[in-house]
PDB file of C-alpha atoms in Angstrom:
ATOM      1  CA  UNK A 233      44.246 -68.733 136.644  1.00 90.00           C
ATOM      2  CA  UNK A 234      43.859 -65.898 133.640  1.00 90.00           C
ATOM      3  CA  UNK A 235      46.198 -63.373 132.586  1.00 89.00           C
ATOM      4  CA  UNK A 236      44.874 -60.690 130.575  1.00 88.00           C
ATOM      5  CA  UNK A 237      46.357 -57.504 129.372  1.00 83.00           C
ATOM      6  CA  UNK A 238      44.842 -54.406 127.607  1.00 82.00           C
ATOM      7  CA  UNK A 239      45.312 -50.939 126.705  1.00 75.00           C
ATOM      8  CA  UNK A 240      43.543 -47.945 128.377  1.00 71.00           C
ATOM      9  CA  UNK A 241      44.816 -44.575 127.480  1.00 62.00           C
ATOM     10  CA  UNK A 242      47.562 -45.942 125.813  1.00 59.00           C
ATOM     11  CA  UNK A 243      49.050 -47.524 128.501  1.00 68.00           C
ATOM     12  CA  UNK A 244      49.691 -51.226 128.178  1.00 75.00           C
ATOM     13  CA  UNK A 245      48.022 -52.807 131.678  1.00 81.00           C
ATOM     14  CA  UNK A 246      47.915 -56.138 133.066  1.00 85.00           C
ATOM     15  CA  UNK A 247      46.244 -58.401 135.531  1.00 89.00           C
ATOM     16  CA  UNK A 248      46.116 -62.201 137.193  1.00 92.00           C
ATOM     17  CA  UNK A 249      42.501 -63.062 137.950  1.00 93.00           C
ATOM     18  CA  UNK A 250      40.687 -66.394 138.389  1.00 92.00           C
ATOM     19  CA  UNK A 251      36.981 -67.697 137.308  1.00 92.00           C
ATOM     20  CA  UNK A 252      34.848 -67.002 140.196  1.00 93.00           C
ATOM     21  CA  UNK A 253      31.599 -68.073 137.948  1.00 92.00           C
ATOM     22  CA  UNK A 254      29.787 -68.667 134.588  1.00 92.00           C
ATOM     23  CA  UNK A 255      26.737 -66.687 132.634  1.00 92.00           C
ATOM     24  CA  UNK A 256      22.999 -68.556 132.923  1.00 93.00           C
ATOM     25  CA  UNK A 257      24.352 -69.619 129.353  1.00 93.00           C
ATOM     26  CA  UNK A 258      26.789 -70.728 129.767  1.00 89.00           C
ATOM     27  CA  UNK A 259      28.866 -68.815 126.935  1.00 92.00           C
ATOM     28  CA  UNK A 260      30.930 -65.937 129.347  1.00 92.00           C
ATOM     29  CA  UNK A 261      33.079 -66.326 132.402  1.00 91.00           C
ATOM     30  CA  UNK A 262      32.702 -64.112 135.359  1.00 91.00           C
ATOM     31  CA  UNK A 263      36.231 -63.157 136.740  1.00 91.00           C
ATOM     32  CA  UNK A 264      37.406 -62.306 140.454  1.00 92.00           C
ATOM     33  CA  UNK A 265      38.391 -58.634 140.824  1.00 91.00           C
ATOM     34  CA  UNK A 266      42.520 -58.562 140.606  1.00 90.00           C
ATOM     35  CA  UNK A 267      44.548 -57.650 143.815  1.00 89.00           C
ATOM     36  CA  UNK A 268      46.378 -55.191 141.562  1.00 88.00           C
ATOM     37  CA  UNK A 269      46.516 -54.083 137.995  1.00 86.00           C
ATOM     38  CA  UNK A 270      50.282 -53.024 136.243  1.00 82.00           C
ATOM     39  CA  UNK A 271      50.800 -50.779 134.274  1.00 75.00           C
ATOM     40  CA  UNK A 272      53.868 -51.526 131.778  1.00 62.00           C
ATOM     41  CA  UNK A 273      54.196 -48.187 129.558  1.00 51.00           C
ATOM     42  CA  UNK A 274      57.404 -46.468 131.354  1.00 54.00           C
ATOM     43  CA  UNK A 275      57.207 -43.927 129.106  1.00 55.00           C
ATOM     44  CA  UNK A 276      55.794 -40.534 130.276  1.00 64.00           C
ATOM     45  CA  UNK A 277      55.888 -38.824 126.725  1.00 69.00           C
ATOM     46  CA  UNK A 278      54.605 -39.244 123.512  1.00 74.00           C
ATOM     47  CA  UNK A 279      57.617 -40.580 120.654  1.00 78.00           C
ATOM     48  CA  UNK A 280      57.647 -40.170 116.818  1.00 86.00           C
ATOM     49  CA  UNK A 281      60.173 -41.360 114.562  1.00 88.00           C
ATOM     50  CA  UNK A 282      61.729 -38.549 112.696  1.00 90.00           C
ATOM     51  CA  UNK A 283      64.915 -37.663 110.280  1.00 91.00           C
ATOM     52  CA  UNK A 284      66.204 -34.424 112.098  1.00 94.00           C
ATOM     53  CA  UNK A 285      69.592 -33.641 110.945  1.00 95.00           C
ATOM     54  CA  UNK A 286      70.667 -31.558 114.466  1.00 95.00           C
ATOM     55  CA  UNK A 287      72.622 -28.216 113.725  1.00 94.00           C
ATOM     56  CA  UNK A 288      75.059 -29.090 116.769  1.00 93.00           C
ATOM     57  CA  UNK A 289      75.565 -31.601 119.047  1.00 93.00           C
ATOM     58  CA  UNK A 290      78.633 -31.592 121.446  1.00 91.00           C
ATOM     59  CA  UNK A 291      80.078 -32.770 124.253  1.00 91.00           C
ATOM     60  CA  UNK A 292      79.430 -30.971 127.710  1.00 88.00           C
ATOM     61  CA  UNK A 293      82.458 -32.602 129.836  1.00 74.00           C
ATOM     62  CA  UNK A 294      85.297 -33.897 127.819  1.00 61.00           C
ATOM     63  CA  UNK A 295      87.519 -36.712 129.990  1.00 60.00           C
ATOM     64  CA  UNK A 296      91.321 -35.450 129.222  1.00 55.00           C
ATOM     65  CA  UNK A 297      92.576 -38.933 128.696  1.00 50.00           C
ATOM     66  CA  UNK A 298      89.755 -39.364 125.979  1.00 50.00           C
ATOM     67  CA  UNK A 299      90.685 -39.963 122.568  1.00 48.00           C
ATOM     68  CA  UNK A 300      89.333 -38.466 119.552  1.00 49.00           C
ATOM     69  CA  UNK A 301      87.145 -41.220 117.869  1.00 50.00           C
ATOM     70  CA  UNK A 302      87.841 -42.063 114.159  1.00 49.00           C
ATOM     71  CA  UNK A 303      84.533 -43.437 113.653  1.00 57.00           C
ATOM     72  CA  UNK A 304      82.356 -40.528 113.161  1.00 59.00           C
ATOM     73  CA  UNK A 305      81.938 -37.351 114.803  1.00 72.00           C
ATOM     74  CA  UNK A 306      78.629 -36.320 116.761  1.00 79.00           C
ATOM     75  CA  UNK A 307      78.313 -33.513 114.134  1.00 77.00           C
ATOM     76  CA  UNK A 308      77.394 -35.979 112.104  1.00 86.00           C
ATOM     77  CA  UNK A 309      74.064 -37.469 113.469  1.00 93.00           C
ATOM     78  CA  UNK A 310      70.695 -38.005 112.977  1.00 95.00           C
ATOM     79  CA  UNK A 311      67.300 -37.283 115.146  1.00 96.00           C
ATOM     80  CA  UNK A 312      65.613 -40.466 114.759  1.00 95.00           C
ATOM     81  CA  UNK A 313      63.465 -40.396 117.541  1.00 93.00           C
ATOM     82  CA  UNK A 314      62.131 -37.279 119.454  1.00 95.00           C
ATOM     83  CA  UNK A 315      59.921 -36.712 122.217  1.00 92.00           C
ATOM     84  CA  UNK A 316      59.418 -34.107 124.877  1.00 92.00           C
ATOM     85  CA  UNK A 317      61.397 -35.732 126.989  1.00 92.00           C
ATOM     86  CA  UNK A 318      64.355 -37.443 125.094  1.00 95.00           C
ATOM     87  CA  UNK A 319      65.602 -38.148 122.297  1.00 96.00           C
ATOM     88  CA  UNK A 320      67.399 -40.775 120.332  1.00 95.00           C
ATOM     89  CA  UNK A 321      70.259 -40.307 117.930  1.00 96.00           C
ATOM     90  CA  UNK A 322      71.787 -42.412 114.974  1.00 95.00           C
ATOM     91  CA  UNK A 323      75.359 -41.954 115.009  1.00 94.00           C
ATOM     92  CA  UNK A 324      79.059 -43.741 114.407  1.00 92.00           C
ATOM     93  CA  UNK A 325      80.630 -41.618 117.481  1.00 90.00           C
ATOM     94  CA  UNK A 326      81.110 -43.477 120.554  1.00 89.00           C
ATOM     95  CA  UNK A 327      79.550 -42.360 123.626  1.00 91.00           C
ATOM     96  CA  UNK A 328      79.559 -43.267 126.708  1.00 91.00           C
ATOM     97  CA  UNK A 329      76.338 -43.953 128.755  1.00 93.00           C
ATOM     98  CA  UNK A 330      75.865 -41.087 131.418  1.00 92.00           C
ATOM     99  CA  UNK A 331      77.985 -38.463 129.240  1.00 94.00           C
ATOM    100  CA  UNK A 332      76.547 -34.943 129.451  1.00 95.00           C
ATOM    101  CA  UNK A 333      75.713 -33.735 125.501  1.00 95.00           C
ATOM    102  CA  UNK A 334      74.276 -30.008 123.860  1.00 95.00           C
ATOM    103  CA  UNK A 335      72.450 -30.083 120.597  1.00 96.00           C
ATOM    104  CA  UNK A 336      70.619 -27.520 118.804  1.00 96.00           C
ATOM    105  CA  UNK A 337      68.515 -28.607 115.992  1.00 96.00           C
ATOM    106  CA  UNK A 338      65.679 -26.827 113.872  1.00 96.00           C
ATOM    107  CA  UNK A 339      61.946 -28.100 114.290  1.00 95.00           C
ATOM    108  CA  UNK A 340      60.444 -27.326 110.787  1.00 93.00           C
ATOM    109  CA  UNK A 341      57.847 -24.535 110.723  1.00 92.00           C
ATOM    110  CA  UNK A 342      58.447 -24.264 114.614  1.00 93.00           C
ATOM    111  CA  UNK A 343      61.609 -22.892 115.391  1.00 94.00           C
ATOM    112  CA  UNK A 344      65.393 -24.100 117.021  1.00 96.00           C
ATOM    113  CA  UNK A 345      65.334 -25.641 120.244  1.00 97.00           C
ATOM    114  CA  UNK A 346      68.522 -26.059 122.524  1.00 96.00           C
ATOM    115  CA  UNK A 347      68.716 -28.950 125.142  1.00 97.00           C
ATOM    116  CA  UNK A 348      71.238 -30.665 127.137  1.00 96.00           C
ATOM    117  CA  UNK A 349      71.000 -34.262 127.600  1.00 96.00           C
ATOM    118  CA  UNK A 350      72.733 -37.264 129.788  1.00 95.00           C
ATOM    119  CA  UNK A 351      73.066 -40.074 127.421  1.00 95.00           C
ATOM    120  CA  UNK A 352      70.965 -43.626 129.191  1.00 93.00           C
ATOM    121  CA  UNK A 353      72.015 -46.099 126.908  1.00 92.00           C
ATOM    122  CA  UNK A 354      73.622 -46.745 124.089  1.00 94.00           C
ATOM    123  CA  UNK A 355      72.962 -49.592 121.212  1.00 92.00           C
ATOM    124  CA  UNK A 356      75.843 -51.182 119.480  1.00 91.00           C
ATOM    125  CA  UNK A 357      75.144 -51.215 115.183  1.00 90.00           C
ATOM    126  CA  UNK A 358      72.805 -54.069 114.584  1.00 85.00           C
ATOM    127  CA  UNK A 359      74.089 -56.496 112.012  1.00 88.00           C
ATOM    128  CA  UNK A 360      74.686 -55.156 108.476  1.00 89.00           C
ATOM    129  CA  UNK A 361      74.400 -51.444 110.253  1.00 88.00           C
ATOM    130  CA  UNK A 362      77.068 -48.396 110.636  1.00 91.00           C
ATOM    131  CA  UNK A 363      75.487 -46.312 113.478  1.00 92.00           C
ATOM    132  CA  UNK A 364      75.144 -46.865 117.193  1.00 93.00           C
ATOM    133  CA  UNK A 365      71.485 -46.107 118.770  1.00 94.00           C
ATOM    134  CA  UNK A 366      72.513 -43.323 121.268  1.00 95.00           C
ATOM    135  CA  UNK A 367      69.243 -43.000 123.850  1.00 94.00           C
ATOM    136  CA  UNK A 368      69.153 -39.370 125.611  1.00 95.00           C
ATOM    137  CA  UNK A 369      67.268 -37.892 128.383  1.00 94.00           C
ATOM    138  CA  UNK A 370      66.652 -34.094 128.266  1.00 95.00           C
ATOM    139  CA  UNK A 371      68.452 -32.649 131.599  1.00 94.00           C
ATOM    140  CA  UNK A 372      68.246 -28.562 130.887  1.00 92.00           C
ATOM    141  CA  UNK A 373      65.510 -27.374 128.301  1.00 94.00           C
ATOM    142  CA  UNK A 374      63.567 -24.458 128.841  1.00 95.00           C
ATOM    143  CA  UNK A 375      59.729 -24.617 129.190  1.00 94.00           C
ATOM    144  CA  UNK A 376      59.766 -22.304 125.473  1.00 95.00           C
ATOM    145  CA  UNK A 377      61.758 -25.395 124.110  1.00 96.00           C
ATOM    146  CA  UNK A 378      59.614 -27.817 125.416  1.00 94.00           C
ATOM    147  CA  UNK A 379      56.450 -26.624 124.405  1.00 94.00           C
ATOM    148  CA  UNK A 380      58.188 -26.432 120.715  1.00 95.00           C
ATOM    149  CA  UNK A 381      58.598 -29.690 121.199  1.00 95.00           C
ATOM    150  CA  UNK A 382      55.350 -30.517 121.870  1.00 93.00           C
ATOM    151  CA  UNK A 383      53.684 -28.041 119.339  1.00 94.00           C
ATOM    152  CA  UNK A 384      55.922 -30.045 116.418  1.00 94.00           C
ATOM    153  CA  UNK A 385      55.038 -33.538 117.701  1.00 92.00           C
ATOM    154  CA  UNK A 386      50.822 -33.068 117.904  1.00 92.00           C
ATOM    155  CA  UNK A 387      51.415 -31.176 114.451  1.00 92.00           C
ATOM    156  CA  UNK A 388      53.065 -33.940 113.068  1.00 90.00           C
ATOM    157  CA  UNK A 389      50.659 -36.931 114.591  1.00 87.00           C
ATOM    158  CA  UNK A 390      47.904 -34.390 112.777  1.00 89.00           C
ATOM    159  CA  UNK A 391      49.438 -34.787 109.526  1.00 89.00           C
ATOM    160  CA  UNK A 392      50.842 -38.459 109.928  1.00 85.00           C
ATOM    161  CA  UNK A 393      46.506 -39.661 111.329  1.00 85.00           C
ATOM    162  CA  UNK A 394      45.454 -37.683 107.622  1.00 90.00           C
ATOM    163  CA  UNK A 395      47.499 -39.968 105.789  1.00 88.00           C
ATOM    164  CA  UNK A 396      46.593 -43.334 107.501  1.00 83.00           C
ATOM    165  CA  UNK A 397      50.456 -43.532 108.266  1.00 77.00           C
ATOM    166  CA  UNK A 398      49.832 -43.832 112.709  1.00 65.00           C
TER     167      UNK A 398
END
């Protein structure tokens, strides 16, 4: 049995084959087509890593019985991951996986983009770390927002290929 996995398009795929023969030489096996090749990349969007200091973030439904949390506010976050569809936030604030958030934030040299997000998951601090991971999905952006997105992330993979940093 073989198990081999590549990329194509950058998507991560994999297969389970076996040797169905052997090159005149001797040197190269011939493998059996697969009954199926898997795809693992779940992503459907490009991600970069930024340091986007949002202009707002808030919460869309606020449970009456919730109390304020001393740890940090959501005002006080950082975009450290963005992509067309989602983002992810550093922040002290606890939130709740499947809470509804807004945020506005400036793209730089694009423009501000509004969104409203359902929160997926949430990371507790890893060890020797302050801020929770907070994982978004977009839910309500308009097309204009999304292509400013877009426009700011192929700028910055430009820029980032230039300097040998991706």
């Amino acid at each position: 049995m073989v198990r081999a996995e590549y990329l194509f398009r950058n998507r991560r795929c994999r297969f389970v084959s076996h040797v169905s023969g052997h090159s005149p030489d001797g040197l190269e096996e011939i493998l059996s087509l697969p009954d199926s090749i898997e795809t693992v990349e779940h992503r459907h969007y490009f991600r970069l890593q930024t340091a986007l200091r949002p202009l707002s973030v808030f919460r869309l439904v606020i449970d009456g019985h919730q109390e304020q949390d001393d740890e940090g506010s959501l005002e006080d976050c950082t975009i450290v991951d963005l992509s067309e569809g989602g983002v992810c936030l550093s922040s002290r604030a606890a939130v709740g996986e499947g809470e509804r958030l807004g945020m506005q934030f400036q793209l730089p040299r694009i423009g501000r983009v509004n969104v409203r997000m359902r929160v997926l998951r949430v990371d507790d601090p890893r060890s020797g770390e302050r801020n929770r991971r907070v994982h978004c999905m977009f839910t309500d952006i308009r097309l204009l927002d999304r292509d400013s997105i877009a426009r700011y992330l192929m700028t910055r993979q430009l820029e980032l290929r230039r300097r040998g940093q991706l």
